[in-house]
Coordinates of C-alpha atoms and ligand atoms in Angstrom, one line a residue:
M83 CA 116.4 106.6 88.8
R84 CA 118.1 104.2 91.2
C85 CA 118.3 107.0 93.8
G86 CA 118.0 104.6 96.8
F87 CA 115.4 106.7 98.7
C88 CA 113.5 103.5 99.2
L89 CA 116.3 101.7 101.0
P90 CA 115.8 103.0 104.5
A91 CA 112.1 102.3 104.3
C92 CA 112.6 98.6 103.5
P93 CA 112.5 96.3 106.5
T94 CA 114.5 93.5 104.9
F95 CA 117.3 96.0 103.9
R96 CA 117.3 97.4 107.4
E97 CA 117.7 94.0 108.8
T98 CA 120.4 92.8 106.5
G99 CA 122.1 95.8 104.9
I100 CA 122.3 93.8 101.7
E101 CA 121.5 95.6 98.4
A102 CA 119.8 92.5 96.9
E103 CA 117.4 92.6 100.0
S104 CA 116.3 96.2 99.1
P105 CA 113.7 97.4 96.6
R106 CA 116.3 98.8 94.3
G107 CA 118.3 95.6 94.4
R108 CA 115.2 93.5 93.7
I109 CA 114.1 95.7 90.8
A110 CA 117.7 95.3 89.4
L111 CA 117.3 91.5 89.7
M112 CA 113.9 91.6 88.0
K113 CA 115.3 93.7 85.2
A114 CA 118.3 91.3 84.7
V115 CA 115.8 88.4 84.4
A116 CA 113.6 90.4 82.0
D117 CA 116.6 91.3 79.9
G118 CA 117.7 87.6 79.8
L119 CA 121.0 88.3 81.7
M120 CA 120.1 85.8 84.4
P121 CA 117.7 82.9 84.7
P122 CA 114.7 83.0 87.0
D123 CA 116.4 80.3 89.1
E124 CA 115.9 79.3 92.7
A125 CA 118.2 82.0 94.0
F126 CA 116.1 84.6 92.2
E127 CA 112.9 83.1 93.6
Q128 CA 114.3 83.1 97.1
Q129 CA 115.2 86.8 96.8
M130 CA 111.7 87.7 95.6
N131 CA 110.2 85.5 98.4
H132 CA 112.3 87.4 101.0
C133 CA 110.3 90.6 100.1
L134 CA 107.5 91.1 102.6
G135 CA 105.3 92.8 100.0
C136 CA 104.7 95.6 102.6
R137 CA 105.1 98.2 100.0
A138 CA 106.8 100.7 102.3
C139 CA 109.1 101.4 99.4
E140 CA 106.3 103.0 97.4
P141 CA 105.4 106.1 99.4
A142 CA 109.2 106.7 99.8
C143 CA 109.9 106.7 96.0
P144 CA 110.0 110.1 94.3
A145 CA 109.6 108.5 90.9
D146 CA 106.4 106.8 91.9
V147 CA 107.7 103.3 91.0
K148 CA 104.9 100.8 91.3
Y149 CA 106.9 98.2 93.2
G150 CA 103.8 96.2 94.2
Q151 CA 102.9 95.6 90.6
L152 CA 106.5 94.6 89.8
I153 CA 106.8 92.1 92.6
E154 CA 103.5 90.5 91.6
Q155 CA 104.5 90.2 88.0
A156 CA 107.9 88.7 89.1
R157 CA 106.1 86.1 91.3
D158 CA 103.7 85.3 88.5
A159 CA 106.6 84.7 86.2
I160 CA 108.3 82.5 88.8
E161 CA 105.1 80.5 89.1
D162 CA 105.3 79.7 85.4
H163 CA 108.8 78.2 85.9
T164 CA 107.6 75.2 87.7
D165 CA 111.1 73.6 87.6
T166 CA 112.4 76.1 90.1
H167 CA 109.8 75.1 92.7
R168 CA 110.0 72.6 95.5
W169 CA 107.5 70.1 94.1
W170 CA 105.2 69.9 97.1
I171 CA 104.6 73.7 97.6
K172 CA 102.5 74.2 94.5
P173 CA 99.8 71.5 95.0
I174 CA 99.3 72.4 98.7
R175 CA 99.0 76.1 97.8
R176 CA 96.7 75.4 94.9
T177 CA 94.4 73.3 97.1
V178 CA 94.2 75.9 99.8
F179 CA 93.8 78.9 97.4
K180 CA 91.4 77.2 95.0
S181 CA 89.4 74.7 97.1
L182 CA 89.2 76.5 100.4
F183 CA 89.5 80.3 100.6
P184 CA 87.0 81.1 97.8
H185 CA 84.3 78.9 99.3
P186 CA 82.5 80.4 102.4
K187 CA 80.8 77.1 103.3
R188 CA 84.1 75.2 103.4
M189 CA 85.6 78.1 105.4
R190 CA 82.8 77.8 107.9
L191 CA 83.3 74.0 108.1
L192 CA 87.0 74.6 108.7
G193 CA 86.1 77.2 111.4
G194 CA 83.7 74.6 112.9
A195 CA 86.4 72.0 113.0
L196 CA 88.8 74.5 114.7
K197 CA 86.1 75.4 117.2
L198 CA 85.7 71.7 118.0
Y199 CA 89.5 71.3 118.4
Q200 CA 89.6 74.4 120.7
R201 CA 86.7 73.6 122.9
S202 CA 86.4 69.8 123.1
G203 CA 89.6 69.4 125.1
L204 CA 91.6 68.2 122.0
Q205 CA 93.7 71.4 122.1
T206 CA 94.6 70.9 125.7
A207 CA 95.4 67.2 125.1
A208 CA 97.5 68.0 122.1
R209 CA 99.6 70.4 124.2
K210 CA 99.8 68.1 127.3
T211 CA 100.8 65.0 125.4
G212 CA 103.5 66.7 123.5
V213 CA 102.0 66.1 120.0
M214 CA 102.5 69.8 119.3
K215 CA 106.2 69.2 119.6
L216 CA 106.2 67.4 116.3
F217 CA 105.6 70.8 114.6
P218 CA 108.2 73.5 114.0
E219 CA 108.4 76.1 116.8
H220 CA 106.8 78.9 114.7
L221 CA 103.8 76.8 113.9
R222 CA 103.4 75.8 117.6
D223 CA 103.5 79.5 118.5
M224 CA 100.8 80.3 115.9
E225 CA 98.6 77.6 117.2
R226 CA 98.8 79.1 120.6
I227 CA 97.6 82.6 119.5
L228 CA 94.7 81.6 117.2
P229 CA 91.5 83.3 118.3
D230 CA 88.4 81.3 119.3
S231 CA 86.8 80.3 116.0
S232 CA 83.0 80.9 115.7
G233 CA 82.5 78.5 112.8
Q234 CA 79.6 80.8 111.8
G235 CA 80.4 84.0 109.9
V236 CA 78.7 87.3 110.2
I237 CA 75.6 86.6 108.1
R238 CA 74.6 83.6 110.1
R239 CA 75.2 85.5 113.3
I240 CA 73.2 88.7 112.5
G241 CA 71.7 88.5 109.0
D242 CA 72.7 90.4 105.9
R243 CA 70.7 93.7 106.1
H244 CA 71.0 96.3 108.8
P245 CA 69.2 99.7 108.8
A246 CA 71.0 102.9 109.7
K247 CA 70.4 104.6 113.1
G248 CA 68.7 107.9 112.2
Q249 CA 68.7 109.5 108.8
P250 CA 70.7 107.2 106.4
I251 CA 73.8 108.7 104.9
A252 CA 74.6 106.0 102.4
K253 CA 74.3 102.3 101.7
V254 CA 77.5 100.4 102.5
G255 CA 78.4 96.9 101.4
L256 CA 80.5 95.1 104.0
F257 CA 83.4 93.0 102.7
R258 CA 83.5 90.2 105.3
G259 CA 86.7 88.4 104.2
C260 CA 87.3 84.6 104.2
L261 CA 89.5 83.9 107.2
M262 CA 88.4 87.1 108.8
D263 CA 84.8 85.9 108.8
V264 CA 85.4 82.6 110.6
L265 CA 88.2 83.6 112.9
F266 CA 87.1 87.2 113.7
T267 CA 83.3 87.0 113.4
D268 CA 82.9 89.3 116.4
T269 CA 84.9 92.0 114.6
N270 CA 82.7 91.8 111.6
V271 CA 79.6 92.1 113.8
H272 CA 81.1 95.1 115.6
T273 CA 81.9 96.7 112.2
V274 CA 78.2 96.5 111.3
D275 CA 77.3 98.0 114.7
L276 CA 79.7 100.9 114.3
L277 CA 78.5 101.6 110.7
T278 CA 74.8 101.6 111.5
E279 CA 75.4 103.7 114.6
A280 CA 77.3 106.2 112.4
G281 CA 74.3 106.5 110.0
F282 CA 75.1 103.9 107.3
E283 CA 72.7 101.3 106.0
V284 CA 74.7 98.0 105.8
F285 CA 74.2 95.2 103.3
I286 CA 76.5 92.1 103.3
P287 CA 76.3 90.3 99.9
D288 CA 76.4 86.6 100.5
S289 CA 77.7 85.9 97.0
Q290 CA 81.0 87.7 97.7
T291 CA 84.2 85.6 98.0
C292 CA 87.8 85.8 99.1
C293 CA 89.6 89.0 98.0
G294 CA 92.4 87.2 96.2
A295 CA 95.3 89.0 98.0
L296 CA 97.2 85.9 98.9
H297 CA 96.7 84.6 95.3
A298 CA 98.0 87.8 93.8
H299 CA 101.0 88.0 96.2
S300 CA 101.9 84.4 95.5
G301 CA 102.0 84.5 91.7
E302 CA 98.5 83.2 91.1
A303 CA 97.3 86.3 89.2
E304 CA 94.7 84.5 87.2
G305 CA 93.1 83.0 90.4
A306 CA 93.1 86.5 91.9
R307 CA 91.3 87.9 88.8
K308 CA 88.7 85.2 88.9
L309 CA 87.8 86.1 92.6
A310 CA 87.9 89.8 91.7
R311 CA 85.3 89.4 89.0
S312 CA 83.0 87.5 91.5
N313 CA 83.3 90.3 94.1
V314 CA 82.8 93.1 91.6
R315 CA 79.6 91.3 90.4
A316 CA 78.3 90.8 94.0
F317 CA 78.7 94.4 95.1
R318 CA 77.6 95.9 91.7
E319 CA 74.4 93.9 91.9
A320 CA 73.9 95.0 95.5
G321 CA 73.9 98.7 94.3
V322 CA 76.0 100.0 97.3
D323 CA 77.4 103.5 97.5
Y324 CA 80.6 102.3 99.4
I325 CA 82.4 99.0 100.0
V326 CA 83.9 98.8 103.4
S327 CA 86.7 96.6 104.6
N328 CA 88.1 96.1 108.2
A329 CA 91.2 94.3 107.1
G330 CA 94.0 96.3 105.6
G331 CA 95.4 93.4 103.5
C332 CA 92.0 92.7 101.9
G333 CA 91.1 96.4 101.5
A334 CA 94.3 97.1 99.6
I335 CA 93.7 94.5 96.9
L336 CA 90.1 95.5 96.6
K337 CA 91.3 99.0 96.0
E338 CA 93.5 97.7 93.2
Y339 CA 90.9 95.6 91.3
D340 CA 91.0 98.3 88.6
H341 CA 94.6 97.5 88.0
L342 CA 94.1 93.7 88.4
L343 CA 91.4 93.7 85.7
H344 CA 92.7 96.6 83.5
E345 CA 93.4 94.3 80.6
D346 CA 90.0 92.7 80.8
G347 CA 87.8 94.7 78.4
E348 CA 84.5 93.2 79.7
W349 CA 85.3 93.9 83.3
R350 CA 87.5 97.0 83.2
E351 CA 84.7 99.6 83.8
D352 CA 83.0 97.7 86.6
A353 CA 86.3 97.1 88.3
A354 CA 87.0 100.8 88.2
W355 CA 83.5 101.4 89.7
F356 CA 84.3 99.0 92.5
A357 CA 87.9 100.2 93.2
G358 CA 86.6 103.8 93.5
R359 CA 84.2 102.9 96.3
V360 CA 86.4 100.9 98.6
F361 CA 87.2 102.4 102.0
D362 CA 88.6 101.1 105.2
I363 CA 86.1 101.4 108.1
S364 CA 88.1 104.1 109.9
D365 CA 88.3 106.3 106.8
L366 CA 84.6 105.9 106.0
L367 CA 83.6 106.8 109.5
V368 CA 85.9 109.9 109.7
K369 CA 85.1 111.1 106.1
F370 CA 81.4 110.5 105.8
G371 CA 79.9 109.1 109.1
R372 CA 78.4 110.6 112.2
V373 CA 81.1 109.3 114.5
P374 CA 79.4 108.2 117.7
A375 CA 80.4 109.6 121.0
F376 CA 82.5 107.0 122.8
D377 CA 82.5 106.3 126.6
R378 CA 85.2 105.9 129.2
K379 CA 86.2 102.3 130.2
A380 CA 83.5 100.7 132.3
D381 CA 85.6 101.0 135.5
G382 CA 86.5 104.6 134.6
E383 CA 90.2 103.9 134.7
P384 CA 92.3 105.7 132.1
V385 CA 94.2 103.4 129.8
R386 CA 97.2 103.9 127.6
I387 CA 96.9 102.7 124.0
T388 CA 99.2 102.5 121.0
Y389 CA 98.8 101.5 117.3
Q390 CA 100.6 99.4 114.8
D391 CA 99.9 100.4 111.2
S392 CA 98.8 97.8 108.7
C393 CA 101.3 98.2 105.9
H394 CA 98.7 97.7 103.2
L395 CA 96.3 100.1 104.8
R396 CA 99.0 102.7 105.1
N397 CA 101.1 102.2 102.0
V398 CA 98.4 101.1 99.5
M399 CA 95.1 102.6 100.8
R400 CA 97.1 105.5 102.2
S401 CA 95.2 105.6 105.4
S402 CA 97.0 106.2 108.6
D403 CA 95.4 109.3 110.1
A404 CA 91.8 108.1 110.4
P405 CA 92.3 105.2 112.9
R406 CA 94.5 107.5 115.0
R407 CA 91.8 110.3 115.0
L408 CA 89.2 107.8 116.1
M409 CA 91.4 106.4 118.9
R410 CA 92.1 109.9 120.1
Q411 CA 88.4 110.6 120.4
V412 CA 87.9 107.9 123.1
P413 CA 87.6 109.5 126.6
G414 CA 90.1 108.1 129.1
A415 CA 92.3 106.5 126.4
E416 CA 95.8 108.0 126.3
F417 CA 97.1 107.5 122.8
V418 CA 100.9 107.1 122.6
E419 CA 102.6 106.9 119.2
M420 CA 104.9 103.9 118.9
A421 CA 108.3 104.5 117.3
E422 CA 108.3 103.0 113.8
A423 CA 104.6 102.1 113.9
D424 CA 104.7 102.5 110.1
R425 CA 107.2 99.6 109.7
C426 CA 106.0 96.1 108.9
C427 CA 105.5 93.7 111.9
G428 CA 106.6 90.7 109.9
S429 CA 103.2 89.2 109.4
A430 CA 102.8 90.1 105.7
G431 CA 100.1 87.5 104.6
I432 CA 101.8 84.2 105.2
Y433 CA 105.3 85.5 105.3
N434 CA 105.6 84.6 109.1
L435 CA 104.9 81.0 108.1
T436 CA 107.1 80.8 105.0
Q437 CA 110.0 83.0 106.3
P438 CA 109.8 82.6 110.0
E439 CA 113.4 83.6 110.7
M440 CA 113.2 87.1 109.1
A441 CA 109.7 87.6 110.3
G442 CA 110.9 86.7 113.9
Q443 CA 113.8 89.2 113.7
I444 CA 111.5 92.0 112.5
L445 CA 109.0 91.2 115.2
E446 CA 111.6 91.3 117.9
H447 CA 112.6 94.9 116.9
K448 CA 108.9 95.8 116.7
M449 CA 108.3 94.6 120.2
E450 CA 111.2 96.7 121.6
H451 CA 109.2 99.8 120.4
A452 CA 105.8 98.4 121.5
N453 CA 107.1 97.7 125.0
A454 CA 108.7 101.2 125.3
T455 CA 105.3 102.8 124.9
G456 CA 104.1 101.3 128.2
A457 CA 100.7 100.8 126.5
R458 CA 98.2 98.4 128.0
V459 CA 96.4 97.9 124.7
L460 CA 98.1 97.6 121.3
L461 CA 95.6 98.2 118.4
T462 CA 95.8 97.2 114.8
S463 CA 93.6 97.3 111.7
N464 CA 94.3 93.9 110.1
P465 CA 93.8 90.4 111.4
G466 CA 97.3 89.2 110.3
C467 CA 99.0 92.1 112.1
L468 CA 96.8 91.4 115.1
L469 CA 97.9 87.7 115.4
Q470 CA 101.6 88.7 114.7
M471 CA 101.5 91.3 117.5
K472 CA 99.9 88.8 119.9
L473 CA 102.8 86.5 119.0
G474 CA 105.2 89.3 119.7
V475 CA 103.6 90.0 123.1
Q476 CA 103.9 86.4 124.0
R477 CA 107.5 86.1 122.9
H478 CA 109.0 89.4 123.9
G479 CA 106.4 91.2 126.1
D480 CA 104.1 90.6 129.1
P481 CA 100.7 89.1 128.1
G482 CA 99.4 90.0 131.5
K483 CA 100.1 93.7 130.9
M484 CA 99.5 94.2 127.2
Q485 CA 96.4 93.2 125.3
V486 CA 96.2 93.2 121.5
A487 CA 93.0 94.1 119.7
H488 CA 91.4 95.3 116.5
V489 CA 90.6 99.0 116.4
V490 CA 87.0 98.2 115.6
D491 CA 86.6 96.0 118.7
F492 CA 88.1 98.6 120.9
L493 CA 85.8 101.4 119.5
H494 CA 82.8 99.0 119.8
E495 CA 83.5 98.3 123.4
R496 CA 83.6 102.0 124.0
M497 CA 80.1 102.4 122.5
G498 CA 78.9 100.8 125.7
G499 CA 75.3 99.5 125.6
R500 CA 74.7 101.0 122.2
Ligands
SF4_814 S1 112.4 102.4 93.4 FE1 112.1 104.6 93.6 S2 113.2 105.2 95.5 FE2 113.9 103.1 95.0 S3 115.8 103.4 93.8 FE3 114.1 103.3 92.3 S4 113.5 105.4 91.9 FE4 114.7 105.5 93.8
SF4_815 S1 107.7 95.6 99.6 FE1 108.6 96.0 101.7 S2 110.1 94.3 101.9 FE2 109.6 94.4 99.7 S3 111.1 95.7 98.8 FE3 109.4 97.1 99.3 S4 109.8 97.8 101.4 FE4 111.2 96.1 101.0

């Protein structure tokens, strides 16, 4: 149709005003390559890489164009044209994607090493001696906002089976994530607490692996499919009624496993079974759970809160109302809607590392809106967004006045002693 309704929804078009930086422009470039009118050269690759993959263009499109599928196919095709790549990117990415993320034990080792770095004084020494100055500014900033690593993971911390409080409503399988599980172990533990309190029996299959989102978004579709098969098997064997995620980025790809494996005759049916059972924690609590009564803050003081949508939670899982409904149920918490909360924060997987300039520009505008709310707590539903917003508060806000947290951790805190 080329109507252009998607243009105002696109963060990169809004930042640049350039057609080639819009969904319509990118689709035209993809078509030109597919029709053989232009080669998939470095300029094409760069244009595709500038896309955040936030998928805000999809709900805006009256023709229901599946942009997410198009950009993944484009990146997959680029990946096959190895000559257009800077030679060192591919081996590094392959090592991380193949030899690290899919292996929970290695992820825990990495988490343990990070914990040692953070707590042994090495981190302080690295900062004091100026070693960190050897790294680019955006990597130094990221290092400063990394959460305290547990090096454990949720199963080691609390075990894999958790009975429901009261009459069980259903059996839920928790998707623990790879980075999520070592960097945000507390959030996974709190997710289990919220679910059992709301009447769900929780099981955490240990044979699950990374969701494959970063693989799929970086042109490694076959790698993503391999991980998808492992996860489908793990949760199918566990016999769960629902599969719950607390990270919008992971949840979105889990929800699309049916598409990812639609050409795989052996796995198509099981993948559809899996995709139909995936929910974000907020949605599951609101739709099927006995939402627990929350308490006021321990000191009784009212607090103003706001929320930054996770793009994949909103645009792919189509969940934006449930987290807001839960936050509004917390006594003493005044929820203020942030202007353009539905726009990407610039995190977008590893976009803030690979495209720091554009990510920084988007973040600066985001923080103007966040600061205008006057909120003391900014909540999100995805670890990447959480880190990006922490970075935003550090760069353009007041860390003494605004905290950033996961919705799950905020709700858990308000469950008090329970
Ligand atoms: S992707 Fe959809 S909204 Fe954008 S130009 Fe094409 S038809 Fe219009
Ligand atoms: S995914 Fe996001 S950045 Fe990419 S074209 Fe769509 S709206 Fe623009």
